[in-house]
XYZ file of N, CA and C in Angstrom:
726
model
N 63.748 -22.997 97.431
C 62.392 -23.755 97.304
C 61.361 -23.022 97.201
N 61.311 -21.875 98.214
C 60.134 -20.863 98.156
C 60.039 -20.306 97.252
N 61.408 -20.049 96.652
C 61.206 -19.232 95.155
C 60.764 -19.834 94.094
N 60.978 -21.147 94.054
C 60.464 -22.259 92.927
C 59.220 -22.430 93.155
N 58.745 -22.157 94.170
C 57.024 -22.705 94.621
C 56.612 -21.408 94.149
N 57.115 -20.169 94.401
C 56.358 -18.907 93.785
C 56.428 -18.892 92.129
N 57.385 -19.073 91.706
C 57.730 -19.646 90.326
C 56.544 -20.342 89.676
N 56.521 -21.481 90.340
C 55.520 -22.251 89.832
C 54.137 -21.899 89.922
N 53.838 -21.372 91.151
C 52.521 -20.475 91.328
C 52.162 -19.487 90.514
N 53.119 -18.711 90.260
C 53.076 -17.730 88.961
C 52.686 -18.269 87.860
N 53.424 -19.011 87.440
C 53.333 -19.594 86.332
C 51.720 -20.503 86.061
N 51.539 -21.031 87.398
C 49.952 -21.836 87.388
C 49.163 -20.668 87.115
N 48.998 -19.284 87.715
C 48.257 -18.290 87.621
C 48.431 -17.644 86.249
N 49.428 -17.665 85.472
C 49.197 -17.456 84.373
C 48.858 -18.021 83.440
N 48.899 -19.419 83.210
C 48.208 -20.337 82.858
C 46.561 -20.535 83.049
N 46.357 -20.405 84.301
C 44.722 -19.934 84.218
C 44.188 -18.751 83.645
N 44.885 -17.661 83.655
C 44.716 -16.461 83.059
C 44.319 -16.387 81.423
N 45.494 -17.514 81.045
C 45.375 -17.310 79.439
C 44.177 -18.393 79.101
N 43.937 -19.036 79.866
C 43.085 -20.243 79.624
C 41.555 -19.468 79.530
N 41.460 -18.269 80.613
C 40.272 -17.741 81.098
C 40.230 -16.790 79.694
N 41.171 -16.669 78.998
C 41.044 -15.178 77.856
C 40.759 -16.441 76.928
N 41.419 -17.442 76.786
C 40.780 -18.068 75.423
C 39.521 -18.504 75.338
N 39.055 -18.750 76.739
C 37.879 -19.002 76.762
C 36.809 -18.049 76.426
N 37.207 -16.883 76.928
C 36.666 -15.273 76.595
C 36.647 -15.021 75.132
N 37.881 -15.288 74.691
C 37.994 -15.448 72.927
C 36.970 -16.092 72.370
N 36.813 -17.619 72.933
C 35.977 -18.347 72.139
C 34.629 -18.053 72.396
N 34.226 -17.887 73.543
C 32.616 -17.233 73.806
C 32.505 -16.113 72.945
N 33.437 -14.915 72.704
C 33.312 -13.749 71.703
C 33.180 -14.169 70.452
N 33.964 -15.478 69.956
C 33.638 -15.759 68.731
C 32.221 -16.121 68.222
N 31.984 -16.783 69.378
C 30.559 -17.634 69.130
C 29.391 -16.592 68.919
N 29.610 -15.530 69.844
C 28.697 -14.607 69.804
C 28.733 -13.985 68.295
N 29.898 -13.681 68.233
C 30.196 -12.764 67.050
C 29.701 -13.656 65.803
N 29.467 -15.072 65.950
C 28.812 -15.882 64.831
C 27.621 -15.957 64.468
N 26.910 -15.338 65.624
C 25.548 -15.360 65.480
C 25.213 -14.349 64.696
N 25.426 -13.276 64.722
C 25.594 -12.017 64.082
C 25.098 -12.490 62.264
N 26.294 -12.950 62.123
C 26.839 -13.431 60.418
C 25.705 -14.524 60.348
N 25.313 -15.129 61.056
C 24.380 -16.243 60.643
C 23.117 -15.557 60.655
N 22.857 -14.622 61.226
C 21.382 -13.988 61.104
C 21.293 -13.012 59.824
N 22.796 -12.643 59.641
C 22.781 -11.763 58.280
C 23.285 -12.662 57.267
N 23.574 -13.787 57.153
C 23.413 -14.724 56.193
C 21.469 -15.502 55.937
N 20.907 -15.627 57.099
C 19.423 -15.598 56.797
C 19.221 -14.437 56.128
N 19.566 -13.505 56.301
C 18.391 -12.271 55.945
C 19.118 -12.001 54.701
N 20.042 -12.396 54.332
C 20.592 -12.316 53.136
C 19.891 -13.340 52.281
N 19.822 -14.372 52.734
C 18.980 -15.392 52.168
C 17.333 -15.107 51.865
N 17.094 -14.458 52.485
C 15.622 -14.045 52.791
C 15.686 -12.724 51.508
N 16.702 -11.953 51.634
C 16.821 -11.333 50.264
C 17.167 -11.880 49.155
N 17.853 -12.847 49.309
C 18.124 -13.447 47.869
C 16.467 -14.274 47.303
N 15.929 -14.631 48.244
C 14.584 -15.019 48.052
C 13.804 -14.012 47.521
N 13.866 -12.696 47.823
C 13.037 -11.490 47.324
C 13.590 -11.248 46.002
N 14.834 -11.626 46.050
C 15.253 -11.164 44.687
C 14.893 -12.239 43.707
N 14.932 -13.432 44.017
C 14.324 -14.374 43.257
C 12.985 -13.992 42.839
N 12.015 -13.553 44.180
C 10.658 -13.177 43.964
C 10.669 -12.180 42.747
N 11.634 -11.173 42.933
C 12.024 -10.302 41.688
C 11.745 -10.591 40.354
N 12.771 -11.469 40.429
C 13.222 -12.070 39.290
C 12.054 -13.059 38.732
N 11.046 -13.696 39.864
C 10.097 -14.419 39.285
C 9.039 -13.266 38.762
N 9.072 -12.299 39.170
C 8.204 -10.957 38.823
C 8.550 -10.368 37.625
N 9.880 -10.624 37.329
C 10.129 -10.153 35.808
C 9.708 -11.069 35.193
N 9.957 -12.253 35.431
C 9.533 -13.271 34.648
C 7.968 -13.370 34.185
N 7.231 -12.981 35.365
C 6.092 -12.701 35.181
C 5.518 -11.453 34.114
N 6.454 -10.561 34.380
C 6.364 -9.544 33.842
C 6.742 -9.829 31.907
N 8.061 -10.332 32.211
C 7.828 -11.312 30.648
C 6.527 -11.969 30.254
N 5.977 -12.599 31.142
C 4.541 -13.301 30.827
C 3.622 -12.191 30.354
N 3.952 -10.974 31.004
C 3.095 -9.777 30.923
C 2.929 -9.419 29.653
N 4.272 -9.489 29.282
C 4.568 -9.387 27.597
C 3.972 -10.177 26.879
N 4.081 -11.697 26.780
C 3.203 -12.609 26.367
C 1.825 -12.019 26.537
N 1.251 -11.786 27.713
C 0.153 -11.547 28.009
C -0.440 -10.376 27.186
N 0.479 -9.334 27.216
C 0.101 -7.919 26.240
C -0.373 -8.469 24.955
N 0.228 -9.626 24.756
C -0.089 -10.229 23.367
C 0.352 -9.571 22.324
N 1.902 -9.608 22.335
C 2.392 -8.890 21.269
C 1.933 -9.959 19.862
N 1.689 -11.243 20.426
C 1.079 -11.809 19.283
C -0.346 -11.436 18.803
N -0.856 -11.022 19.676
C -2.260 -10.671 19.326
C -1.913 -9.451 18.447
N -1.167 -8.341 19.025
C -0.648 -7.462 18.185
C -0.561 -7.768 16.449
N 0.509 -9.009 16.728
C 0.975 -9.304 15.244
C -0.450 -9.829 14.749
N -1.646 -10.494 15.270
C -2.726 -10.813 14.661
C -3.532 -9.374 14.132
N -3.485 -8.402 15.118
C -3.530 -6.974 14.698
C -3.138 -6.869 13.239
N -1.667 -7.338 12.921
C -1.209 -6.935 11.711
C -2.030 -7.786 10.458
N -2.311 -8.996 11.128
C -3.224 -9.830 10.518
C -4.456 -9.031 10.008
N -4.945 -8.178 10.906
C -5.912 -7.528 10.490
C -5.884 -6.313 9.265
N -4.288 -5.922 9.233
C -4.100 -5.148 8.187
C -4.434 -6.058 6.953
N -4.403 -7.572 7.070
C -4.656 -8.399 6.098
C -6.494 -7.759 5.475
N -6.963 -7.615 6.419
C -8.467 -6.862 6.111
C -8.198 -5.697 5.431
N -7.407 -4.885 5.903
C -7.010 -3.458 5.198
C -6.794 -4.065 3.927
N -5.918 -4.983 3.688
C -5.468 -5.558 1.971
C -6.803 -5.978 1.223
N -7.958 -6.087 2.411
C -8.897 -6.449 1.353
C -9.863 -5.169 0.985
N -9.501 -4.248 1.368
C -10.225 -2.906 1.031
C -9.659 -2.621 -0.350
N -7.631 -1.934 -3.612
C -7.175 -2.191 -4.361
C -7.473 -1.553 -5.081
N -8.236 -2.266 -4.805
C -7.590 -1.712 -5.359
C -6.614 -0.892 -4.623
N -4.614 -1.176 -2.070
C -3.812 -1.326 -1.706
C -3.212 -0.837 -1.537
N -3.227 -0.346 -2.321
C -2.814 -0.852 -1.776
C -3.268 -1.853 -1.039
N -4.291 -2.368 -0.270
C -5.589 -2.959 -0.274
C -6.308 -2.569 -1.066
N -6.343 -1.663 -1.780
C -7.426 -1.129 -2.809
C -6.900 -1.827 -3.797
N -5.470 -2.031 -4.268
C -5.241 -2.568 -5.644
C -5.591 -3.862 -5.679
N -5.488 -4.453 -4.320
C -6.025 -6.172 -4.196
C -7.533 -6.170 -4.677
N -8.439 -4.999 -4.013
C -9.806 -5.124 -4.628
C -10.089 -5.389 -5.839
N -9.395 -4.249 -6.568
C -9.362 -4.259 -8.062
C -9.109 -5.322 -8.782
N -7.955 -6.497 -8.304
C -7.733 -7.297 -8.797
C -9.190 -8.623 -8.449
N -9.607 -8.283 -7.563
C -10.761 -9.272 -7.190
C -12.012 -8.767 -8.197
N -13.014 -9.706 -7.769
C -13.989 -9.534 -8.759
C -15.117 -8.268 -8.049
N -15.730 -7.448 -9.210
C -16.666 -6.559 -9.119
C -18.117 -7.072 -7.946
N -18.873 -6.079 -7.625
C -20.038 -6.689 -6.541
C -20.911 -7.203 -7.783
N -21.040 -6.988 -9.079
C -21.501 -7.763 -9.965
C -21.446 -8.832 -10.532
N -20.294 -9.631 -9.901
C -19.625 -10.721 -10.178
C -18.738 -10.287 -11.345
N -18.741 -9.408 -11.992
C -17.685 -9.308 -13.205
C -16.178 -9.021 -12.796
N -15.203 -9.212 -13.516
C -13.959 -8.564 -13.182
C -14.131 -6.799 -12.852
N -13.038 -6.600 -11.986
C -12.810 -5.355 -11.734
C -12.586 -4.645 -12.890
N -12.617 -3.257 -12.793
C -12.357 -2.154 -13.862
C -11.186 -2.111 -14.173
N -11.244 -2.113 -15.624
C -9.498 -1.793 -16.315
C -8.690 -0.484 -15.776
N -7.574 -0.632 -15.697
C -6.827 0.426 -15.217
C -6.090 1.124 -16.201
N -5.939 2.157 -16.305
C -5.034 2.848 -17.837
C -3.897 2.283 -17.535
N -3.108 1.983 -16.922
C -1.559 1.211 -16.990
C -1.915 -0.089 -17.406
N -3.080 -0.682 -17.616
C -3.126 -2.023 -18.117
C -3.820 -2.090 -19.327
N -3.769 -0.768 -20.140
C -4.149 -1.036 -21.304
C -3.368 -0.315 -22.398
N -3.196 -1.073 -23.689
C -2.105 -0.167 -24.600
C -3.396 0.278 -25.417
N -3.378 1.524 -25.528
C -4.215 2.562 -26.383
C -3.442 2.847 -27.294
N -3.989 2.798 -28.902
C -3.952 3.201 -29.922
C -5.064 4.029 -30.973
N -4.843 4.659 -31.545
C -5.775 5.484 -32.746
C -5.307 5.109 -34.080
N -6.453 5.216 -34.682
C -6.190 4.939 -36.322
C -7.237 5.839 -37.070
N -6.690 6.303 -37.948
C -7.816 6.694 -39.051
C -8.936 5.708 -39.772
N -10.215 5.557 -39.474
C -11.129 4.845 -39.865
C -12.073 5.320 -41.008
N -11.582 6.398 -41.449
C -12.570 7.161 -42.328
C -12.899 6.421 -43.654
N -14.047 6.253 -43.996
C -14.240 5.698 -45.289
C -14.871 6.690 -46.460
N -14.041 6.297 -47.891
C -14.237 7.406 -48.520
C -15.743 7.636 -49.059
N -16.233 9.087 -48.885
C -17.525 9.111 -49.317
C -18.353 9.717 -48.233
N -17.498 9.372 -46.907
C -18.091 9.787 -45.660
C -18.431 11.040 -45.658
N -19.299 11.418 -45.051
C -19.250 13.233 -44.649
C -18.825 13.801 -43.497
N -18.607 12.796 -42.569
C -17.721 13.138 -41.451
C -16.209 12.046 -41.187
N -15.530 12.763 -40.843
C -14.419 11.950 -40.353
C -14.421 10.981 -39.508
N -13.967 9.774 -39.018
C -13.766 8.735 -37.920
C -12.254 8.257 -37.361
N -12.127 8.002 -36.415
C -11.044 7.817 -35.722
C -11.339 6.461 -34.642
N -10.659 5.672 -34.910
C -10.982 4.480 -34.304
C -10.081 4.283 -33.166
N -10.380 4.231 -32.018
C -9.412 3.839 -30.879
C -9.642 2.681 -30.064
N -8.450 1.903 -30.221
C -8.237 0.544 -29.556
C -7.672 0.263 -28.259
N -8.397 -0.058 -27.364
C -7.883 -0.712 -25.876
C -7.634 -1.972 -26.003
N -6.139 -2.415 -25.687
C -5.977 -3.753 -25.659
C -5.574 -3.783 -24.403
N -6.181 -5.162 -23.711
C -5.869 -5.762 -22.444
C -4.448 -6.085 -22.153
N -3.579 -5.496 -21.718
C -2.088 -6.172 -21.239
C -1.989 -6.446 -20.100
N -2.902 -6.345 -19.161
C -2.649 -6.246 -17.358
C -2.280 -7.756 -17.235
N -2.440 -8.694 -17.966
C -2.572 -10.183 -17.397
C -3.500 -10.525 -16.436
N -4.976 -9.983 -16.801
C -5.970 -10.249 -15.833
C -7.118 -9.838 -16.712
N -8.240 -10.447 -16.300
C -9.469 -10.111 -17.321
C -9.918 -8.564 -16.412
N -10.665 -7.891 -17.048
C -10.962 -6.780 -16.650
C -12.047 -6.141 -17.511
N -13.194 -5.192 -16.715
C -14.274 -4.758 -17.065
C -14.227 -3.118 -17.346
N -14.718 -2.722 -19.008
C -14.667 -1.689 -19.407
C -16.320 -1.022 -19.110
N -16.842 -0.099 -18.696
C -18.039 0.329 -19.053
C -18.587 1.583 -19.239
N -19.397 2.070 -20.204
C -19.412 3.469 -20.532
C -18.682 4.007 -21.796
N -18.273 5.049 -21.528
C -17.544 6.167 -22.629
C -16.294 6.418 -22.095
N -15.579 6.478 -22.711
C -14.145 7.147 -22.738
C -14.146 8.755 -22.667
N -12.984 9.087 -21.875
C -13.159 10.556 -21.893
C -12.215 10.779 -23.301
N -12.834 11.900 -24.321
C -11.838 12.282 -25.469
C -11.628 13.780 -25.534
N -10.598 14.087 -25.516
C -10.167 15.471 -25.694
C -9.127 15.774 -26.866
N -9.843 16.954 -27.941
C -8.714 17.187 -28.685
C -7.965 18.235 -28.377
N -6.769 18.296 -28.666
C -5.695 19.414 -28.508
C -5.642 20.211 -29.794
N -6.133 21.436 -29.771
C -5.764 22.251 -30.989
C -5.223 23.516 -30.746
N -4.933 24.291 -31.919
C -4.219 25.645 -31.738
C -5.340 26.289 -31.250
N -6.268 26.071 -31.048
C -7.134 26.997 -30.426
C -7.679 26.671 -28.709
N -6.958 25.870 -28.251
C -7.439 25.287 -27.110
C -7.863 23.877 -27.243
N -8.161 23.305 -25.663
C -8.866 21.979 -25.924
C -10.330 21.981 -26.152
N -10.677 20.701 -27.140
C -12.050 20.409 -27.404
C -12.552 19.077 -26.940
N -13.437 19.404 -25.961
C -13.864 17.788 -25.728
C -15.240 17.102 -26.410
N -15.089 16.006 -26.768
C -15.825 15.169 -27.537
C -17.295 15.231 -26.519
N -18.381 15.020 -27.185
C -19.581 14.569 -27.061
C -20.086 13.555 -26.847
N -20.730 12.937 -26.157
C -20.821 11.466 -25.999
C -22.156 11.206 -27.167
N -22.301 10.378 -27.935
C -23.294 10.037 -28.868
C -24.659 9.645 -28.028
N -24.702 8.966 -26.708
C -26.158 9.100 -25.912
C -26.577 7.284 -26.128
N -25.662 6.320 -26.776
C -26.050 5.334 -27.068
C -25.766 4.413 -25.665
N -26.534 3.742 -25.574
C -26.367 2.908 -24.073
C -24.747 2.158 -24.269
N -24.534 1.864 -23.026
C -22.957 1.779 -23.016
C -22.986 0.508 -21.818
N -23.500 -0.685 -22.061
C -23.201 -1.697 -21.230
C -21.704 -2.215 -21.017
N -21.688 -2.938 -19.754
C -20.122 -3.088 -19.714
C -19.322 -4.027 -20.392
N -18.423 -3.981 -21.000
C -17.430 -5.211 -21.920
C -16.450 -5.506 -21.093
N -16.439 -6.996 -20.808
C -15.315 -7.878 -20.134
C -14.392 -8.009 -21.196
N -13.304 -7.414 -20.681
C -12.217 -7.482 -21.587
C -10.926 -8.486 -20.946
N -10.926 -9.663 -21.878
C -10.370 -10.543 -21.461
C -8.995 -10.467 -21.561
N -7.807 -10.619 -21.096
C -6.218 -10.652 -21.378
C -6.042 -11.018 -22.603
N -5.486 -9.798 -23.143
C -4.920 -10.120 -24.603
C -6.008 -9.688 -25.371
N -7.259 -9.215 -25.200
C -8.152 -8.688 -26.075
C -8.524 -7.384 -26.535
N -8.924 -7.315 -27.334
C -9.363 -5.454 -27.715
C -10.337 -4.864 -27.762
N -10.907 -3.776 -27.405
C -11.911 -3.329 -27.656
C -11.905 -1.984 -28.260
N -12.909 -1.560 -29.084
C -12.566 -0.504 -30.057
C -13.948 0.618 -29.811
N -13.720 1.871 -29.846
C -14.777 2.737 -29.942
C -14.433 3.950 -30.858
N -15.077 4.645 -31.279
C -14.911 5.425 -32.519
C -15.462 6.962 -31.982
N -14.530 7.759 -32.594
C -14.600 9.251 -32.713
C -14.880 9.532 -34.094
N -15.953 10.525 -33.833
C -16.280 10.996 -35.577
C -16.493 12.737 -35.141
N -16.153 13.357 -36.413
C -15.643 14.670 -36.600
C -15.910 15.639 -37.812
N -16.290 16.526 -37.765
C -16.634 16.980 -39.007
C -15.547 17.553 -39.983
N -15.680 17.305 -41.239
C -14.696 17.500 -42.046
C -14.676 18.987 -42.684
N -13.487 19.564 -42.566
C -13.106 20.857 -42.906
C -13.220 20.891 -44.033
N -14.350 21.285 -44.750
C -14.567 21.287 -46.581
C -14.683 22.874 -46.890
N -14.281 23.810 -45.848
C -14.752 25.240 -46.184
C -13.816 25.784 -47.165
N -12.359 25.315 -47.030
C -11.583 25.723 -47.775
C -10.363 26.659 -46.922
N -10.943 26.841 -45.816
C -10.238 27.551 -45.102
C -9.205 26.967 -44.198
N -8.599 27.589 -43.755
C -7.365 26.802 -42.628
C -7.963 26.060 -41.566
N -8.876 26.596 -41.104
C -9.647 25.385 -40.117
C -9.051 25.591 -38.661
N -9.323 24.826 -37.797
C -8.772 24.608 -36.546
C -7.651 23.514 -36.431
N -6.590 23.777 -36.251
C -5.532 22.759 -36.385
C -5.761 21.781 -35.183
N -5.722 20.521 -35.350
C -5.582 19.323 -34.317
C -3.986 18.902 -33.953
N -3.746 18.995 -32.806
C -2.589 19.009 -32.357
C -2.223 17.649 -31.646
N -3.319 17.137 -30.893
C -3.098 15.623 -30.021
C -4.398 15.490 -29.684
N -4.825 13.942 -29.516
C -5.641 13.341 -28.878
C -5.548 12.786 -27.618
N -6.368 13.317 -26.407
C -6.194 12.499 -25.213
C -7.360 11.841 -24.895
N -6.731 10.838 -24.254
C -8.042 9.525 -24.286
C -8.028 9.065 -22.667
N -9.079 8.877 -21.853
C -9.116 8.456 -20.362
C -9.824 7.494 -20.494
N -9.459 6.219 -20.334
C -10.636 5.119 -19.965
C -11.613 5.235 -19.318
N -12.852 4.500 -19.302
C -13.869 4.755 -18.535
C -13.517 5.016 -17.248
N -13.751 5.324 -16.267
C -14.279 5.504 -14.622
C -12.578 5.506 -14.171
N -11.791 6.202 -14.789
C -10.455 6.239 -15.036
C -9.818 8.068 -14.767
N -8.730 8.466 -14.078
C -8.547 9.872 -13.967
C -7.022 9.976 -14.899
N -6.228 8.963 -15.016
C -5.374 9.046 -15.739
C -5.351 8.862 -17.488
N -4.976 9.884 -17.920
C -5.073 9.826 -19.249
C -3.715 9.437 -20.196
N -4.086 9.343 -21.220
C -3.014 8.866 -22.449
C -2.886 9.872 -23.277
N -1.905 10.310 -24.069
C -1.796 11.358 -25.190
C -1.386 10.702 -26.442
N -2.203 10.912 -27.358
C -1.619 10.180 -28.680
C -1.623 10.922 -29.620
N -0.979 10.430 -30.801
C -1.111 11.624 -32.184
C -2.352 11.375 -32.777
N -3.083 12.682 -33.177
C -3.871 12.575 -33.750
C -4.103 11.932 -35.593
N -4.638 10.782 -35.933
C -4.380 10.038 -36.938
C -5.252 10.458 -37.881
N -6.440 11.651 -37.855
C -7.183 12.006 -38.664
C -6.982 13.123 -39.422
N -8.051 13.786 -40.081
C -7.650 15.005 -40.670
C -7.098 16.168 -39.892
N -6.153 17.012 -40.469
C -5.523 17.861 -39.926
C -6.256 19.084 -39.149
N -7.352 19.098 -39.788
C -7.990 20.692 -39.364
C -9.810 20.028 -39.195
N -10.263 20.953 -38.626
C -11.631 20.949 -38.247
C -11.866 22.051 -38.674
N -13.382 22.368 -39.292
C -13.724 23.753 -39.657
C -13.965 24.766 -38.703
N -14.182 25.943 -38.575
C -14.160 26.734 -37.780
C -15.484 27.114 -37.651
N -16.525 26.757 -36.889
C -17.761 27.320 -36.631
C -18.100 27.853 -35.638
N -19.571 28.708 -35.423
C -19.855 29.330 -34.357
C -20.453 28.633 -33.377
N -20.360 27.239 -33.321
C -21.097 26.304 -32.292
C -21.989 25.739 -32.955
N -22.331 25.737 -33.859
C -24.262 25.467 -34.567
C -23.614 24.228 -35.498
N -22.357 24.167 -36.081
C -22.060 22.963 -36.621
C -22.225 21.567 -36.048
N -21.418 20.335 -37.046
C -21.525 19.161 -36.221
C -20.400 19.036 -35.301
N -20.694 18.581 -33.788
C -19.814 18.534 -32.904
C -18.674 17.476 -33.187
N -17.687 17.304 -32.381
C -17.038 16.145 -32.331
C -17.540 15.336 -31.322
N -17.644 13.759 -31.881
C -18.423 12.985 -31.018
C -17.722 11.405 -30.361
N -18.229 11.325 -29.400
C -17.422 9.472 -28.804
C -18.444 8.788 -28.601
N -18.591 7.636 -29.339
C -19.319 6.285 -29.060
C -18.584 5.641 -27.987
N -19.685 4.542 -27.126
C -19.622 3.891 -26.400
C -18.389 2.572 -26.704
N -17.823 2.001 -25.218
C -17.132 0.875 -25.759
C -17.797 -0.222 -26.698
N -17.149 -0.708 -28.113
C -17.695 -1.482 -28.712
C -18.314 -1.049 -29.848
N -18.270 0.561 -30.144
C -18.960 0.981 -31.050
C -18.022 1.145 -32.485
N -16.772 0.839 -32.209
C -15.997 0.180 -33.452
C -16.283 1.853 -34.159
N -16.314 2.917 -33.781
C -16.233 4.160 -34.729
C -17.751 4.092 -35.475
N -18.516 3.074 -34.951
C -20.057 3.437 -35.677
C -21.028 3.856 -34.637
N -20.524 4.501 -33.786
C -21.551 5.086 -32.669
C -22.497 6.203 -32.975
N -22.400 6.865 -33.964
C -23.042 7.887 -34.253
C -24.449 7.426 -34.821
């Protein structure tokens, strides 16, 4: 009996120890649970901070909007202002517009069809070449003043002199033609003279030239500079500008 009592007592003691151990384990678990909870809160705070960073990022995006890339686009729109500057590229546009005096802008070389024909009348003491400028640019344009005229010769280039007549602006409607004249001395000396090999025409206020075949007499008289010069009339002179 005693042995059984001792056995029961031992079992009771073991059970008590086991219960105590379980209680200690539960308590340890509870204590251990608190730190994770704090960690979770911290993580949550960190998440808020991340969210805050995210919203800062959003603010940053807003900053992009704030930097007004759109405004930058408006700056591109400012390039429209540049466009206002063409004749531009923008410069070209300016050429297409009206000039300050209200007339169409100047005619460009590339817009003109330039041809030359012999216009000498029998019995004239001087030869005449008529130069036609036809507006083929698709818009009205203005020619003002004198064209540049150079004769290519076997002795070098000879520049024509202006007649000195007034040269009012000529508004050339699209498809219309204006003519000016070139007069030159006839070679009646009986000598071979100076051979003409080409005609170079530069429209008024332009720098681009057009080279044409010379349609007049083949030669000019050789002079010491005291003879009649080659002369060019203003727009509209039709070969009678002298």
